[in-house]
Short mmCIF file of N, CA and C in Angstrom, two decimals:
data_model
loop_
_atom_site.label_atom_id
_atom_site.label_comp_id
_atom_site.label_asym_id
_atom_site.label_seq_id
_atom_site.Cartn_x
_atom_site.Cartn_y
_atom_site.Cartn_z
N MET Y 1 151.64 -32.27 -23.24
CA MET Y 1 150.62 -31.25 -23.25
C MET Y 1 149.26 -31.83 -23.61
N ILE Y 2 149.25 -32.71 -24.63
CA ILE Y 2 147.98 -33.31 -25.04
C ILE Y 2 147.42 -34.16 -23.90
N ARG Y 3 148.33 -34.87 -23.21
CA ARG Y 3 147.88 -35.71 -22.10
C ARG Y 3 147.17 -34.86 -21.04
N ILE Y 4 147.68 -33.68 -20.78
CA ILE Y 4 147.07 -32.80 -19.77
C ILE Y 4 145.70 -32.32 -20.24
N LEU Y 5 145.58 -32.03 -21.52
CA LEU Y 5 144.32 -31.52 -22.06
C LEU Y 5 143.26 -32.60 -22.23
N VAL Y 6 143.67 -33.81 -22.58
CA VAL Y 6 142.71 -34.86 -22.94
C VAL Y 6 142.35 -35.76 -21.76
N PHE Y 7 143.33 -36.16 -20.98
CA PHE Y 7 143.07 -37.13 -19.92
C PHE Y 7 142.62 -36.43 -18.64
N PRO Y 8 141.80 -37.12 -17.85
CA PRO Y 8 141.34 -36.54 -16.58
C PRO Y 8 142.48 -36.49 -15.56
N PRO Y 9 142.32 -35.71 -14.49
CA PRO Y 9 143.38 -35.59 -13.48
C PRO Y 9 143.71 -36.92 -12.81
N GLU Y 10 142.75 -37.83 -12.77
CA GLU Y 10 143.00 -39.14 -12.16
C GLU Y 10 144.05 -39.94 -12.92
N PHE Y 11 144.24 -39.61 -14.18
CA PHE Y 11 145.21 -40.34 -14.98
C PHE Y 11 146.62 -40.16 -14.44
N GLU Y 12 146.95 -38.98 -13.92
CA GLU Y 12 148.27 -38.76 -13.34
C GLU Y 12 148.47 -39.63 -12.10
N TYR Y 13 147.42 -39.82 -11.33
CA TYR Y 13 147.50 -40.73 -10.17
C TYR Y 13 147.79 -42.14 -10.66
N LEU Y 14 147.12 -42.56 -11.71
CA LEU Y 14 147.33 -43.89 -12.28
C LEU Y 14 148.77 -44.03 -12.79
N ARG Y 15 149.28 -43.01 -13.46
CA ARG Y 15 150.66 -43.04 -13.95
C ARG Y 15 151.65 -43.14 -12.80
N ASP Y 16 151.41 -42.39 -11.72
CA ASP Y 16 152.29 -42.45 -10.56
C ASP Y 16 152.28 -43.84 -9.93
N HIS Y 17 151.10 -44.45 -9.90
CA HIS Y 17 150.96 -45.78 -9.31
C HIS Y 17 151.60 -46.86 -10.19
N LEU Y 18 151.40 -46.77 -11.50
CA LEU Y 18 151.91 -47.79 -12.42
C LEU Y 18 153.36 -47.56 -12.85
N GLY Y 19 153.88 -46.37 -12.63
CA GLY Y 19 155.21 -46.01 -13.10
C GLY Y 19 156.32 -47.00 -12.80
N PRO Y 20 156.50 -47.42 -11.54
CA PRO Y 20 157.58 -48.37 -11.25
C PRO Y 20 157.41 -49.71 -11.96
N HIS Y 21 156.18 -50.16 -12.08
CA HIS Y 21 155.92 -51.44 -12.74
C HIS Y 21 156.16 -51.36 -14.24
N THR Y 22 155.68 -50.28 -14.85
CA THR Y 22 155.89 -50.15 -16.29
C THR Y 22 157.35 -49.86 -16.62
N THR Y 23 158.05 -49.18 -15.72
CA THR Y 23 159.48 -48.93 -15.95
C THR Y 23 160.24 -50.25 -15.97
N ALA Y 24 159.92 -51.15 -15.05
CA ALA Y 24 160.57 -52.46 -15.05
C ALA Y 24 160.25 -53.22 -16.34
N GLY Y 25 159.02 -53.12 -16.78
CA GLY Y 25 158.64 -53.78 -18.03
C GLY Y 25 159.36 -53.21 -19.24
N VAL Y 26 159.53 -51.90 -19.25
CA VAL Y 26 160.23 -51.26 -20.38
C VAL Y 26 161.72 -51.62 -20.34
N TRP Y 27 162.32 -51.68 -19.15
CA TRP Y 27 163.72 -52.12 -19.08
C TRP Y 27 163.86 -53.54 -19.61
N ALA Y 28 162.85 -54.38 -19.37
CA ALA Y 28 162.89 -55.75 -19.90
C ALA Y 28 162.81 -55.75 -21.42
N LEU Y 29 162.28 -54.69 -22.00
CA LEU Y 29 162.19 -54.61 -23.46
C LEU Y 29 163.53 -54.33 -24.13
N VAL Y 30 164.53 -53.88 -23.38
CA VAL Y 30 165.83 -53.56 -23.99
C VAL Y 30 166.44 -54.80 -24.64
N PRO Y 31 166.62 -55.92 -23.92
CA PRO Y 31 167.17 -57.10 -24.60
C PRO Y 31 166.21 -57.67 -25.65
N ILE Y 32 164.92 -57.52 -25.41
CA ILE Y 32 163.95 -57.98 -26.40
C ILE Y 32 164.09 -57.17 -27.68
N ALA Y 33 164.35 -55.88 -27.56
CA ALA Y 33 164.55 -55.03 -28.74
C ALA Y 33 165.77 -55.48 -29.54
N VAL Y 34 166.83 -55.87 -28.84
CA VAL Y 34 168.03 -56.36 -29.52
C VAL Y 34 167.73 -57.66 -30.26
N VAL Y 35 167.03 -58.57 -29.60
CA VAL Y 35 166.67 -59.85 -30.22
C VAL Y 35 165.75 -59.63 -31.42
N MET Y 36 164.77 -58.74 -31.26
CA MET Y 36 163.84 -58.46 -32.36
C MET Y 36 164.58 -57.80 -33.53
N ALA Y 37 165.58 -56.98 -33.24
CA ALA Y 37 166.38 -56.36 -34.31
C ALA Y 37 167.13 -57.43 -35.09
N ALA Y 38 167.73 -58.39 -34.36
CA ALA Y 38 168.43 -59.49 -35.04
C ALA Y 38 167.45 -60.34 -35.85
N ALA Y 39 166.28 -60.61 -35.27
CA ALA Y 39 165.27 -61.38 -36.00
C ALA Y 39 164.82 -60.65 -37.25
N ALA Y 40 164.68 -59.34 -37.16
CA ALA Y 40 164.28 -58.54 -38.33
C ALA Y 40 165.35 -58.60 -39.41
N PHE Y 41 166.61 -58.59 -39.00
CA PHE Y 41 167.71 -58.67 -39.97
C PHE Y 41 167.65 -60.00 -40.73
N PHE Y 42 167.49 -61.10 -40.00
CA PHE Y 42 167.42 -62.41 -40.66
C PHE Y 42 166.15 -62.56 -41.49
N LEU Y 43 165.05 -61.98 -41.02
CA LEU Y 43 163.82 -61.99 -41.80
C LEU Y 43 164.02 -61.24 -43.11
N GLN Y 44 164.68 -60.10 -43.05
CA GLN Y 44 164.93 -59.33 -44.27
C GLN Y 44 165.83 -60.11 -45.22
N LEU Y 45 166.86 -60.76 -44.71
CA LEU Y 45 167.72 -61.58 -45.57
C LEU Y 45 166.92 -62.66 -46.28
N HIS Y 46 166.04 -63.31 -45.53
CA HIS Y 46 165.20 -64.36 -46.11
C HIS Y 46 164.27 -63.78 -47.19
N LEU Y 47 163.63 -62.66 -46.89
CA LEU Y 47 162.70 -62.07 -47.85
C LEU Y 47 163.42 -61.55 -49.09
N GLN Y 48 164.62 -61.01 -48.92
CA GLN Y 48 165.39 -60.56 -50.09
C GLN Y 48 165.82 -61.73 -50.96
N ALA Y 49 166.28 -62.81 -50.33
CA ALA Y 49 166.68 -63.99 -51.10
C ALA Y 49 165.48 -64.57 -51.84
N ARG Y 50 164.35 -64.59 -51.18
CA ARG Y 50 163.13 -65.10 -51.82
C ARG Y 50 162.72 -64.22 -53.00
N ALA Y 51 162.80 -62.91 -52.82
CA ALA Y 51 162.45 -61.98 -53.91
C ALA Y 51 163.40 -62.16 -55.09
N ALA Y 52 164.69 -62.33 -54.81
CA ALA Y 52 165.67 -62.51 -55.89
C ALA Y 52 165.45 -63.84 -56.61
N ARG Y 53 165.01 -64.84 -55.87
CA ARG Y 53 164.79 -66.17 -56.45
C ARG Y 53 163.52 -66.22 -57.30
N LEU Y 54 162.45 -65.57 -56.85
CA LEU Y 54 161.15 -65.71 -57.50
C LEU Y 54 160.85 -64.62 -58.53
N PHE Y 55 161.50 -63.47 -58.41
CA PHE Y 55 161.15 -62.34 -59.27
C PHE Y 55 162.41 -61.77 -59.93
N SER Y 56 162.19 -60.97 -60.95
CA SER Y 56 163.32 -60.30 -61.60
C SER Y 56 162.93 -58.87 -61.93
N GLY Y 57 163.96 -58.05 -62.12
CA GLY Y 57 163.74 -56.67 -62.54
C GLY Y 57 163.04 -55.81 -61.50
N GLU Y 58 162.11 -55.02 -62.00
CA GLU Y 58 161.39 -54.06 -61.16
C GLU Y 58 160.57 -54.76 -60.07
N LYS Y 59 160.02 -55.92 -60.40
CA LYS Y 59 159.21 -56.67 -59.43
C LYS Y 59 160.08 -57.13 -58.25
N ALA Y 60 161.30 -57.58 -58.53
CA ALA Y 60 162.21 -58.01 -57.46
C ALA Y 60 162.57 -56.83 -56.56
N THR Y 61 162.81 -55.67 -57.18
CA THR Y 61 163.12 -54.47 -56.40
C THR Y 61 161.96 -54.10 -55.49
N TRP Y 62 160.75 -54.16 -56.02
CA TRP Y 62 159.57 -53.84 -55.23
C TRP Y 62 159.40 -54.84 -54.07
N LYS Y 63 159.64 -56.12 -54.34
CA LYS Y 63 159.52 -57.14 -53.29
C LYS Y 63 160.59 -56.95 -52.22
N GLN Y 64 161.78 -56.50 -52.61
CA GLN Y 64 162.81 -56.21 -51.61
C GLN Y 64 162.38 -55.05 -50.72
N PHE Y 65 161.76 -54.06 -51.32
CA PHE Y 65 161.25 -52.92 -50.54
C PHE Y 65 160.15 -53.38 -49.59
N GLU Y 66 159.26 -54.25 -50.07
CA GLU Y 66 158.22 -54.79 -49.19
C GLU Y 66 158.84 -55.57 -48.04
N GLY Y 67 159.91 -56.32 -48.33
CA GLY Y 67 160.61 -57.04 -47.27
C GLY Y 67 161.19 -56.11 -46.22
N LEU Y 68 161.69 -54.96 -46.67
CA LEU Y 68 162.19 -53.96 -45.73
C LEU Y 68 161.06 -53.46 -44.84
N MET Y 69 159.92 -53.18 -45.41
CA MET Y 69 158.79 -52.68 -44.63
C MET Y 69 158.33 -53.71 -43.59
N ILE Y 70 158.30 -54.98 -43.98
CA ILE Y 70 157.89 -56.03 -43.04
C ILE Y 70 158.92 -56.19 -41.93
N SER Y 71 160.20 -56.29 -42.30
CA SER Y 71 161.23 -56.49 -41.27
C SER Y 71 161.38 -55.25 -40.38
N ALA Y 72 161.19 -54.07 -40.94
CA ALA Y 72 161.25 -52.86 -40.11
C ALA Y 72 160.11 -52.83 -39.11
N SER Y 73 158.96 -53.36 -39.50
CA SER Y 73 157.83 -53.43 -38.56
C SER Y 73 158.16 -54.33 -37.38
N VAL Y 74 158.84 -55.44 -37.66
CA VAL Y 74 159.23 -56.35 -36.58
C VAL Y 74 160.18 -55.63 -35.61
N ALA Y 75 161.13 -54.88 -36.15
CA ALA Y 75 162.10 -54.19 -35.31
C ALA Y 75 161.48 -53.07 -34.48
N GLN Y 76 160.35 -52.54 -34.92
CA GLN Y 76 159.72 -51.41 -34.22
C GLN Y 76 158.78 -51.83 -33.09
N ILE Y 77 158.43 -53.09 -33.00
CA ILE Y 77 157.46 -53.53 -31.99
C ILE Y 77 157.91 -53.17 -30.57
N PRO Y 78 159.15 -53.45 -30.15
CA PRO Y 78 159.55 -53.07 -28.78
C PRO Y 78 159.49 -51.56 -28.55
N GLY Y 79 159.85 -50.77 -29.54
CA GLY Y 79 159.78 -49.31 -29.40
C GLY Y 79 158.35 -48.84 -29.20
N LEU Y 80 157.44 -49.43 -29.93
CA LEU Y 80 156.03 -49.08 -29.78
C LEU Y 80 155.52 -49.43 -28.39
N LEU Y 81 155.88 -50.62 -27.90
CA LEU Y 81 155.47 -51.01 -26.55
C LEU Y 81 156.08 -50.09 -25.50
N ALA Y 82 157.33 -49.67 -25.72
CA ALA Y 82 157.97 -48.75 -24.77
C ALA Y 82 157.25 -47.41 -24.73
N ILE Y 83 156.79 -46.94 -25.87
CA ILE Y 83 156.06 -45.67 -25.90
C ILE Y 83 154.73 -45.80 -25.16
N PHE Y 84 154.08 -46.94 -25.31
CA PHE Y 84 152.87 -47.16 -24.51
C PHE Y 84 153.21 -47.18 -23.02
N GLY Y 85 154.36 -47.78 -22.68
CA GLY Y 85 154.81 -47.77 -21.30
C GLY Y 85 155.05 -46.37 -20.79
N SER Y 86 155.57 -45.50 -21.64
CA SER Y 86 155.77 -44.10 -21.27
C SER Y 86 154.45 -43.43 -20.93
N MET Y 87 153.44 -43.74 -21.71
CA MET Y 87 152.13 -43.17 -21.45
C MET Y 87 151.59 -43.63 -20.09
N LEU Y 88 152.00 -44.83 -19.67
CA LEU Y 88 151.53 -45.37 -18.40
C LEU Y 88 152.49 -45.09 -17.25
N GLY Y 89 153.49 -44.23 -17.46
CA GLY Y 89 154.32 -43.78 -16.36
C GLY Y 89 155.74 -44.30 -16.32
N ALA Y 90 156.18 -45.03 -17.33
CA ALA Y 90 157.56 -45.53 -17.34
C ALA Y 90 158.54 -44.38 -17.42
N ARG Y 91 159.71 -44.56 -16.84
CA ARG Y 91 160.74 -43.53 -16.83
C ARG Y 91 161.26 -43.27 -18.25
N PHE Y 92 161.63 -42.03 -18.48
CA PHE Y 92 162.06 -41.58 -19.80
C PHE Y 92 163.31 -42.31 -20.27
N THR Y 93 164.26 -42.57 -19.39
CA THR Y 93 165.53 -43.20 -19.78
C THR Y 93 165.30 -44.58 -20.38
N ALA Y 94 164.48 -45.38 -19.73
CA ALA Y 94 164.21 -46.73 -20.23
C ALA Y 94 163.53 -46.67 -21.59
N VAL Y 95 162.55 -45.80 -21.72
CA VAL Y 95 161.83 -45.67 -22.98
C VAL Y 95 162.78 -45.20 -24.08
N LEU Y 96 163.62 -44.24 -23.78
CA LEU Y 96 164.54 -43.69 -24.76
C LEU Y 96 165.50 -44.76 -25.28
N ILE Y 97 166.02 -45.59 -24.39
CA ILE Y 97 166.97 -46.63 -24.82
C ILE Y 97 166.29 -47.62 -25.75
N VAL Y 98 165.09 -48.06 -25.42
CA VAL Y 98 164.38 -49.01 -26.28
C VAL Y 98 164.07 -48.38 -27.64
N VAL Y 99 163.64 -47.14 -27.64
CA VAL Y 99 163.32 -46.47 -28.90
C VAL Y 99 164.59 -46.27 -29.74
N ILE Y 100 165.70 -45.95 -29.11
CA ILE Y 100 166.96 -45.80 -29.85
C ILE Y 100 167.38 -47.12 -30.47
N VAL Y 101 167.29 -48.22 -29.72
CA VAL Y 101 167.65 -49.53 -30.27
C VAL Y 101 166.75 -49.88 -31.45
N SER Y 102 165.45 -49.68 -31.30
CA SER Y 102 164.51 -50.00 -32.38
C SER Y 102 164.75 -49.13 -33.60
N THR Y 103 164.95 -47.85 -33.39
CA THR Y 103 165.17 -46.93 -34.52
C THR Y 103 166.49 -47.23 -35.23
N THR Y 104 167.52 -47.51 -34.46
CA THR Y 104 168.81 -47.86 -35.06
C THR Y 104 168.68 -49.12 -35.90
N ALA Y 105 167.93 -50.09 -35.41
CA ALA Y 105 167.72 -51.32 -36.18
C ALA Y 105 167.03 -51.03 -37.50
N VAL Y 106 166.03 -50.17 -37.48
CA VAL Y 106 165.31 -49.84 -38.72
C VAL Y 106 166.25 -49.15 -39.71
N VAL Y 107 167.07 -48.23 -39.23
CA VAL Y 107 168.01 -47.54 -40.12
C VAL Y 107 169.01 -48.53 -40.71
N LEU Y 108 169.54 -49.42 -39.86
CA LEU Y 108 170.51 -50.40 -40.34
C LEU Y 108 169.89 -51.40 -41.32
N LEU Y 109 168.62 -51.68 -41.16
CA LEU Y 109 167.94 -52.57 -42.11
C LEU Y 109 167.86 -51.95 -43.50
N GLY Y 110 167.74 -50.64 -43.55
CA GLY Y 110 167.62 -49.97 -44.84
C GLY Y 110 168.93 -49.75 -45.56
N VAL Y 111 170.05 -49.79 -44.86
CA VAL Y 111 171.35 -49.49 -45.47
C VAL Y 111 171.68 -50.43 -46.64
N PRO Y 112 171.54 -51.75 -46.52
CA PRO Y 112 171.88 -52.61 -47.66
C PRO Y 112 171.03 -52.33 -48.91
N LEU Y 113 169.77 -51.98 -48.71
CA LEU Y 113 168.93 -51.70 -49.87
C LEU Y 113 169.30 -50.39 -50.53
N VAL Y 114 169.72 -49.41 -49.74
CA VAL Y 114 170.15 -48.14 -50.32
C VAL Y 114 171.46 -48.34 -51.08
N ARG Y 115 172.38 -49.08 -50.50
CA ARG Y 115 173.66 -49.33 -51.17
C ARG Y 115 173.49 -50.19 -52.41
N GLY Y 116 172.53 -51.12 -52.37
CA GLY Y 116 172.29 -51.99 -53.51
C GLY Y 116 171.47 -51.35 -54.61
N GLY Y 117 170.94 -50.17 -54.36
CA GLY Y 117 170.18 -49.47 -55.38
C GLY Y 117 168.70 -49.78 -55.40
N ALA Y 118 168.22 -50.60 -54.46
CA ALA Y 118 166.79 -50.92 -54.43
C ALA Y 118 165.97 -49.72 -53.99
N ILE Y 119 166.57 -48.86 -53.17
CA ILE Y 119 165.89 -47.64 -52.71
C ILE Y 119 166.72 -46.46 -53.22
N LYS Y 120 166.06 -45.54 -53.89
CA LYS Y 120 166.78 -44.38 -54.44
C LYS Y 120 166.30 -43.12 -53.81
#
């Protein structure tokens, strides 16, 4: 609805023209989203180990939370790019799959911290 109100009518022509190309690009983001999710997991493990090694108590808990925020940002990059692709005409199915993979990765990144008591 906002797109209809804000963008000029020519934008729909642009979306129709770019749609097949952006859809292919968004489909390419599916395996990239999986790789970025794995990279975010290993990044979080590294940041948690570093926080446990360098800090103690409340400071270590805070640093673990910061590590979650950083690693979750890495996992969300493909989802964000897919949403931009949607704005440029990519098909809904491709965008939805990338966003689901990215969102699932973020949720799974938070599970160890919730179970460990770092997040209450």
